[in-house]
Amino acid sequence: MDKPRIKEAIVVEGRYDKNTLSQAVDATILETGGFGVFKQREMVELMRRLAQAQGLIILTDSDGAGFLIRGHLQGMLNPALVKHAYIPDVPGKERRKRAPGQEGKLGVEGMPPQVLLEALRRAGATFLEADSPPPPPRLTGAEMFALGLTGRPNSAQRRAALLRAMNLPERLNANALAQLLPILCDREDLERMSNNLESENALQ
């Protein structure tokens, strides 16, 4: 059975949350890196751009840390473009952890798919129909190679230069770029920016 497609980008705290959510829905999913988002101006800027392009849903854990992160983002983003999804308070710990978290609650990582889907529905997520226009396709490996962003001796340097030029988080890897670039800019703009990277100054 195909996973339901969500129009909005969804923000979670960490990679285990992202892994769990990606098994339940087909959507653009961003990680805050926990409290790391407090210091990542570029990540917040990326969230603003995705909120403008397709809307944004914040889905953090139900503990104090999750609400602190949610509150921080709420103050940084346009509330008209942001929806909030909440998971229930469920006592327990995730399988990979030796001990429960400080408040003894399961996070997004520990939620079954049906619970996450219900949380997104309550938040007003836009569930796309099967015949809805698909999101922009991610760049293929061949396209990333043609742009010089993978498979070449200076690809890492070119990606770093592109991230700086687009004011994106420096820790975004090639896989994340392949998904996000078609959302943030059209192919002509992408090719123009890639051509600009050919200058020696851009790669310094």
PDB file of C-alpha atoms in Angstrom:
ATOM      1  CA  MET A   1       0.000   0.000   0.000  1.00  0.00           C
ATOM      2  CA  ASP A   2       1.333   3.425  -0.957  1.00  0.00           C
ATOM      3  CA  LYS A   3       2.098   5.875   1.828  1.00  0.00           C
ATOM      4  CA  PRO A   4      -0.171   8.944   1.946  1.00  0.00           C
ATOM      5  CA  ARG A   5       1.410  12.047   0.455  1.00  0.00           C
ATOM      6  CA  ILE A   6       1.493  15.235   2.510  1.00  0.00           C
ATOM      7  CA  LYS A   7       1.777  18.615   0.806  1.00  0.00           C
ATOM      8  CA  GLU A   8       3.399  20.443   3.713  1.00  0.00           C
ATOM      9  CA  ALA A   9       7.011  20.003   4.795  1.00  0.00           C
ATOM     10  CA  ILE A  10       7.191  18.441   8.273  1.00  0.00           C
ATOM     11  CA  VAL A  11       9.696  19.420  10.965  1.00  0.00           C
ATOM     12  CA  VAL A  12      10.822  16.821  13.524  1.00  0.00           C
ATOM     13  CA  GLU A  13      13.596  16.867  16.097  1.00  0.00           C
ATOM     14  CA  GLY A  14      16.044  14.160  15.017  1.00  0.00           C
ATOM     15  CA  ARG A  15      16.975  11.494  12.513  1.00  0.00           C
ATOM     16  CA  TYR A  16      15.191   8.667  14.343  1.00  0.00           C
ATOM     17  CA  ASP A  17      11.992  10.728  14.301  1.00  0.00           C
ATOM     18  CA  LYS A  18      12.532  11.332  10.585  1.00  0.00           C
ATOM     19  CA  ASN A  19      13.076   7.622   9.942  1.00  0.00           C
ATOM     20  CA  THR A  20       9.855   6.707  11.753  1.00  0.00           C
ATOM     21  CA  LEU A  21       7.787   9.392  10.057  1.00  0.00           C
ATOM     22  CA  SER A  22       9.155   8.571   6.602  1.00  0.00           C
ATOM     23  CA  GLN A  23       7.760   5.051   7.007  1.00  0.00           C
ATOM     24  CA  ALA A  24       4.283   6.500   7.572  1.00  0.00           C
ATOM     25  CA  VAL A  25       4.060   9.338   5.019  1.00  0.00           C
ATOM     26  CA  ASP A  26       5.592  10.598   1.803  1.00  0.00           C
ATOM     27  CA  ALA A  27       6.638  14.166   2.577  1.00  0.00           C
ATOM     28  CA  THR A  28       9.534  16.574   2.809  1.00  0.00           C
ATOM     29  CA  ILE A  29      10.903  16.025   6.334  1.00  0.00           C
ATOM     30  CA  LEU A  30      13.397  18.297   8.096  1.00  0.00           C
ATOM     31  CA  GLU A  31      15.320  17.702  11.322  1.00  0.00           C
ATOM     32  CA  THR A  32      16.010  20.433  13.868  1.00  0.00           C
ATOM     33  CA  GLY A  33      18.945  18.519  15.334  1.00  0.00           C
ATOM     34  CA  GLY A  34      17.338  18.976  18.746  1.00  0.00           C
ATOM     35  CA  PHE A  35      18.349  22.265  20.339  1.00  0.00           C
ATOM     36  CA  GLY A  36      20.873  22.731  17.539  1.00  0.00           C
ATOM     37  CA  VAL A  37      18.227  24.678  15.623  1.00  0.00           C
ATOM     38  CA  PHE A  38      18.579  27.495  18.179  1.00  0.00           C
ATOM     39  CA  LYS A  39      21.967  28.320  16.647  1.00  0.00           C
ATOM     40  CA  GLN A  40      21.248  27.465  13.010  1.00  0.00           C
ATOM     41  CA  ARG A  41      20.039  30.609  11.305  1.00  0.00           C
ATOM     42  CA  GLU A  42      20.283  28.894   7.924  1.00  0.00           C
ATOM     43  CA  MET A  43      18.024  26.024   9.011  1.00  0.00           C
ATOM     44  CA  VAL A  44      15.338  28.442  10.185  1.00  0.00           C
ATOM     45  CA  GLU A  45      15.671  30.311   6.891  1.00  0.00           C
ATOM     46  CA  LEU A  46      15.196  27.021   5.019  1.00  0.00           C
ATOM     47  CA  MET A  47      12.046  26.362   7.037  1.00  0.00           C
ATOM     48  CA  ARG A  48      10.751  29.821   6.130  1.00  0.00           C
ATOM     49  CA  ARG A  49      11.311  29.148   2.448  1.00  0.00           C
ATOM     50  CA  LEU A  50       9.631  25.746   2.577  1.00  0.00           C
ATOM     51  CA  ALA A  51       6.727  27.221   4.553  1.00  0.00           C
ATOM     52  CA  GLN A  52       6.273  29.793   1.800  1.00  0.00           C
ATOM     53  CA  ALA A  53       6.552  27.175  -0.945  1.00  0.00           C
ATOM     54  CA  GLN A  54       4.340  24.422   0.455  1.00  0.00           C
ATOM     55  CA  GLY A  55       3.401  25.097   4.076  1.00  0.00           C
ATOM     56  CA  LEU A  56       5.015  23.674   7.214  1.00  0.00           C
ATOM     57  CA  ILE A  57       3.953  21.346  10.027  1.00  0.00           C
ATOM     58  CA  ILE A  58       5.851  21.208  13.314  1.00  0.00           C
ATOM     59  CA  LEU A  59       5.813  17.741  14.898  1.00  0.00           C
ATOM     60  CA  THR A  60       7.999  17.594  17.996  1.00  0.00           C
ATOM     61  CA  ASP A  61       7.997  15.309  21.037  1.00  0.00           C
ATOM     62  CA  SER A  62       5.442  15.919  23.772  1.00  0.00           C
ATOM     63  CA  ASP A  63       8.031  16.553  26.491  1.00  0.00           C
ATOM     64  CA  GLY A  64       9.373  19.882  27.721  1.00  0.00           C
ATOM     65  CA  ALA A  65      12.256  19.897  25.260  1.00  0.00           C
ATOM     66  CA  GLY A  66       9.886  19.321  22.358  1.00  0.00           C
ATOM     67  CA  PHE A  67       7.670  22.197  23.401  1.00  0.00           C
ATOM     68  CA  LEU A  68      10.699  24.451  23.877  1.00  0.00           C
ATOM     69  CA  ILE A  69      11.820  23.747  20.309  1.00  0.00           C
ATOM     70  CA  ARG A  70       8.260  24.216  19.041  1.00  0.00           C
ATOM     71  CA  GLY A  71       7.956  27.543  20.832  1.00  0.00           C
ATOM     72  CA  HIS A  72      11.269  28.767  19.427  1.00  0.00           C
ATOM     73  CA  LEU A  73      10.219  27.931  15.868  1.00  0.00           C
ATOM     74  CA  GLN A  74       6.789  29.418  16.385  1.00  0.00           C
ATOM     75  CA  GLY A  75       8.436  32.737  17.208  1.00  0.00           C
ATOM     76  CA  MET A  76      10.682  32.591  14.142  1.00  0.00           C
ATOM     77  CA  LEU A  77       8.163  31.548  11.466  1.00  0.00           C
ATOM     78  CA  ASN A  78       5.081  33.131   9.924  1.00  0.00           C
ATOM     79  CA  PRO A  79       2.198  31.620  11.937  1.00  0.00           C
ATOM     80  CA  ALA A  80      -0.105  31.842   8.918  1.00  0.00           C
ATOM     81  CA  LEU A  81       2.077  29.287   7.113  1.00  0.00           C
ATOM     82  CA  VAL A  82       2.651  26.889  10.031  1.00  0.00           C
ATOM     83  CA  LYS A  83       0.496  24.089  11.421  1.00  0.00           C
ATOM     84  CA  HIS A  84       1.127  22.236  14.680  1.00  0.00           C
ATOM     85  CA  ALA A  85       0.808  18.468  15.103  1.00  0.00           C
ATOM     86  CA  TYR A  86       0.897  16.953  18.589  1.00  0.00           C
ATOM     87  CA  ILE A  87       1.510  13.370  19.618  1.00  0.00           C
ATOM     88  CA  PRO A  88      -0.186  12.005  22.762  1.00  0.00           C
ATOM     89  CA  ASP A  89       1.563  11.523  26.085  1.00  0.00           C
ATOM     90  CA  VAL A  90       2.447   7.837  26.148  1.00  0.00           C
ATOM     91  CA  PRO A  91       4.684   6.447  28.926  1.00  0.00           C
ATOM     92  CA  GLY A  92       7.581   4.308  27.776  1.00  0.00           C
ATOM     93  CA  LYS A  93      10.932   4.298  26.021  1.00  0.00           C
ATOM     94  CA  GLU A  94      12.098   3.677  22.479  1.00  0.00           C
ATOM     95  CA  ARG A  95      13.623   0.271  21.732  1.00  0.00           C
ATOM     96  CA  ARG A  96      17.074   1.638  20.938  1.00  0.00           C
ATOM     97  CA  LYS A  97      17.329   3.437  24.296  1.00  0.00           C
ATOM     98  CA  ARG A  98      18.540   1.851  27.506  1.00  0.00           C
ATOM     99  CA  ALA A  99      16.402   4.085  29.674  1.00  0.00           C
ATOM    100  CA  PRO A 100      13.353   6.336  29.193  1.00  0.00           C
ATOM    101  CA  GLY A 101      13.774  10.046  28.600  1.00  0.00           C
ATOM    102  CA  GLN A 102      13.727  12.482  31.494  1.00  0.00           C
ATOM    103  CA  GLU A 103       9.926  12.691  31.486  1.00  0.00           C
ATOM    104  CA  GLY A 104       9.390   9.016  30.662  1.00  0.00           C
ATOM    105  CA  LYS A 105       7.368   9.672  27.493  1.00  0.00           C
ATOM    106  CA  LEU A 106       7.611   8.163  24.046  1.00  0.00           C
ATOM    107  CA  GLY A 107       8.675  10.625  21.369  1.00  0.00           C
ATOM    108  CA  VAL A 108       7.779  10.799  17.704  1.00  0.00           C
ATOM    109  CA  GLU A 109      10.264   7.981  17.160  1.00  0.00           C
ATOM    110  CA  GLY A 110       8.190   5.634  19.313  1.00  0.00           C
ATOM    111  CA  MET A 111       4.780   6.361  17.791  1.00  0.00           C
ATOM    112  CA  PRO A 112       2.967   3.840  15.540  1.00  0.00           C
ATOM    113  CA  PRO A 113       2.218   5.069  12.005  1.00  0.00           C
ATOM    114  CA  GLN A 114      -1.516   5.355  12.645  1.00  0.00           C
ATOM    115  CA  VAL A 115      -0.909   7.675  15.621  1.00  0.00           C
ATOM    116  CA  LEU A 116       1.340   9.928  13.555  1.00  0.00           C
ATOM    117  CA  LEU A 117      -1.215  10.021  10.729  1.00  0.00           C
ATOM    118  CA  GLU A 118      -3.975  10.977  13.147  1.00  0.00           C
ATOM    119  CA  ALA A 119      -1.795  13.728  14.643  1.00  0.00           C
ATOM    120  CA  LEU A 120      -1.192  15.127  11.164  1.00  0.00           C
ATOM    121  CA  ARG A 121      -4.896  14.965  10.294  1.00  0.00           C
ATOM    122  CA  ARG A 122      -5.809  16.856  13.458  1.00  0.00           C
ATOM    123  CA  ALA A 123      -3.217  19.479  12.554  1.00  0.00           C
ATOM    124  CA  GLY A 124      -4.944  20.056   9.226  1.00  0.00           C
ATOM    125  CA  ALA A 125      -2.277  18.470   7.035  1.00  0.00           C
ATOM    126  CA  THR A 126      -3.078  18.472   3.332  1.00  0.00           C
ATOM    127  CA  PHE A 127      -3.338  14.848   2.239  1.00  0.00           C
ATOM    128  CA  LEU A 128      -2.848  14.751  -1.520  1.00  0.00           C
ATOM    129  CA  GLU A 129      -5.073  12.551  -3.635  1.00  0.00           C
ATOM    130  CA  ALA A 130      -3.601   9.943  -5.936  1.00  0.00           C
ATOM    131  CA  ASP A 131      -4.322  12.137  -8.953  1.00  0.00           C
ATOM    132  CA  SER A 132      -2.924  15.326  -7.386  1.00  0.00           C
ATOM    133  CA  PRO A 133       0.059  16.858  -9.163  1.00  0.00           C
ATOM    134  CA  PRO A 134       3.166  15.278  -7.666  1.00  0.00           C
ATOM    135  CA  PRO A 135       5.786  17.401  -5.924  1.00  0.00           C
ATOM    136  CA  PRO A 136       8.821  18.408  -7.958  1.00  0.00           C
ATOM    137  CA  PRO A 137      10.858  15.250  -8.537  1.00  0.00           C
ATOM    138  CA  ARG A 138      14.128  15.016  -6.657  1.00  0.00           C
ATOM    139  CA  LEU A 139      17.258  15.422  -8.738  1.00  0.00           C
ATOM    140  CA  THR A 140      18.555  12.133 -10.066  1.00  0.00           C
ATOM    141  CA  GLY A 141      22.088  10.918  -9.566  1.00  0.00           C
ATOM    142  CA  ALA A 142      22.831  11.805 -13.185  1.00  0.00           C
ATOM    143  CA  GLU A 143      21.506  15.340 -12.706  1.00  0.00           C
ATOM    144  CA  MET A 144      23.521  15.838  -9.523  1.00  0.00           C
ATOM    145  CA  PHE A 145      26.609  14.622 -11.383  1.00  0.00           C
ATOM    146  CA  ALA A 146      25.910  16.913 -14.349  1.00  0.00           C
ATOM    147  CA  LEU A 147      25.702  19.861 -11.962  1.00  0.00           C
ATOM    148  CA  GLY A 148      29.013  18.816 -10.439  1.00  0.00           C
ATOM    149  CA  LEU A 149      27.433  18.212  -7.027  1.00  0.00           C
ATOM    150  CA  THR A 150      28.371  14.518  -6.790  1.00  0.00           C
ATOM    151  CA  GLY A 151      30.907  12.143  -8.271  1.00  0.00           C
ATOM    152  CA  ARG A 152      33.664  14.646  -8.998  1.00  0.00           C
ATOM    153  CA  PRO A 153      36.870  15.534  -7.138  1.00  0.00           C
ATOM    154  CA  ASN A 154      35.542  18.971  -6.171  1.00  0.00           C
ATOM    155  CA  SER A 155      31.885  18.006  -5.637  1.00  0.00           C
ATOM    156  CA  ALA A 156      31.982  18.507  -1.861  1.00  0.00           C
ATOM    157  CA  GLN A 157      33.524  21.935  -2.406  1.00  0.00           C
ATOM    158  CA  ARG A 158      30.866  22.814  -4.986  1.00  0.00           C
ATOM    159  CA  ARG A 159      28.058  21.687  -2.665  1.00  0.00           C
ATOM    160  CA  ALA A 160      29.492  23.826   0.139  1.00  0.00           C
ATOM    161  CA  ALA A 161      29.663  26.827  -2.198  1.00  0.00           C
ATOM    162  CA  LEU A 162      26.088  26.258  -3.368  1.00  0.00           C
ATOM    163  CA  LEU A 163      24.848  25.987   0.216  1.00  0.00           C
ATOM    164  CA  ARG A 164      26.533  29.301   1.027  1.00  0.00           C
ATOM    165  CA  ALA A 165      25.113  30.938  -2.099  1.00  0.00           C
ATOM    166  CA  MET A 166      21.591  29.770  -1.223  1.00  0.00           C
ATOM    167  CA  ASN A 167      21.949  30.510   2.494  1.00  0.00           C
ATOM    168  CA  LEU A 168      21.253  26.872   3.366  1.00  0.00           C
ATOM    169  CA  PRO A 169      22.576  24.863   6.339  1.00  0.00           C
ATOM    170  CA  GLU A 170      26.147  23.733   5.769  1.00  0.00           C
ATOM    171  CA  ARG A 171      25.377  20.224   7.071  1.00  0.00           C
ATOM    172  CA  LEU A 172      22.880  19.379   4.326  1.00  0.00           C
ATOM    173  CA  ASN A 173      24.234  16.364   2.466  1.00  0.00           C
ATOM    174  CA  ALA A 174      23.929  15.498  -1.224  1.00  0.00           C
ATOM    175  CA  ASN A 175      20.825  13.368  -0.634  1.00  0.00           C
ATOM    176  CA  ALA A 176      19.001  16.206   1.139  1.00  0.00           C
ATOM    177  CA  LEU A 177      20.056  18.643  -1.579  1.00  0.00           C
ATOM    178  CA  ALA A 178      18.662  16.397  -4.295  1.00  0.00           C
ATOM    179  CA  GLN A 179      15.258  16.569  -2.608  1.00  0.00           C
ATOM    180  CA  LEU A 180      15.224  20.241  -1.623  1.00  0.00           C
ATOM    181  CA  LEU A 181      16.708  21.991  -4.652  1.00  0.00           C
ATOM    182  CA  PRO A 182      13.732  21.348  -6.997  1.00  0.00           C
ATOM    183  CA  ILE A 183      11.399  22.739  -4.310  1.00  0.00           C
ATOM    184  CA  LEU A 184      13.419  25.889  -3.694  1.00  0.00           C
ATOM    185  CA  CYS A 185      14.270  26.863  -7.271  1.00  0.00           C
ATOM    186  CA  ASP A 186      13.448  25.957 -10.858  1.00  0.00           C
ATOM    187  CA  ARG A 187      15.879  24.186 -13.153  1.00  0.00           C
ATOM    188  CA  GLU A 188      16.985  27.365 -14.930  1.00  0.00           C
ATOM    189  CA  ASP A 189      17.916  29.067 -11.650  1.00  0.00           C
ATOM    190  CA  LEU A 190      19.691  25.926 -10.498  1.00  0.00           C
ATOM    191  CA  GLU A 191      21.740  25.707 -13.678  1.00  0.00           C
ATOM    192  CA  ARG A 192      22.596  29.401 -13.438  1.00  0.00           C
ATOM    193  CA  MET A 193      23.793  29.030  -9.852  1.00  0.00           C
ATOM    194  CA  SER A 194      25.754  25.927 -10.794  1.00  0.00           C
ATOM    195  CA  ASN A 195      27.446  27.802 -13.630  1.00  0.00           C
ATOM    196  CA  ASN A 196      28.355  30.580 -11.215  1.00  0.00           C
ATOM    197  CA  LEU A 197      30.186  27.997  -9.121  1.00  0.00           C
ATOM    198  CA  GLU A 198      32.616  27.539 -11.971  1.00  0.00           C
ATOM    199  CA  SER A 199      34.297  30.789 -11.002  1.00  0.00           C
ATOM    200  CA  GLU A 200      37.333  30.240  -8.830  1.00  0.00           C
ATOM    201  CA  ASN A 201      36.162  32.775  -6.278  1.00  0.00           C
ATOM    202  CA  ALA A 202      32.922  30.888  -5.622  1.00  0.00           C
ATOM    203  CA  LEU A 203      34.804  27.771  -4.624  1.00  0.00           C
ATOM    204  CA  GLN A 204      37.147  29.439  -2.169  1.00  0.00           C
TER     205      GLN A 204
END
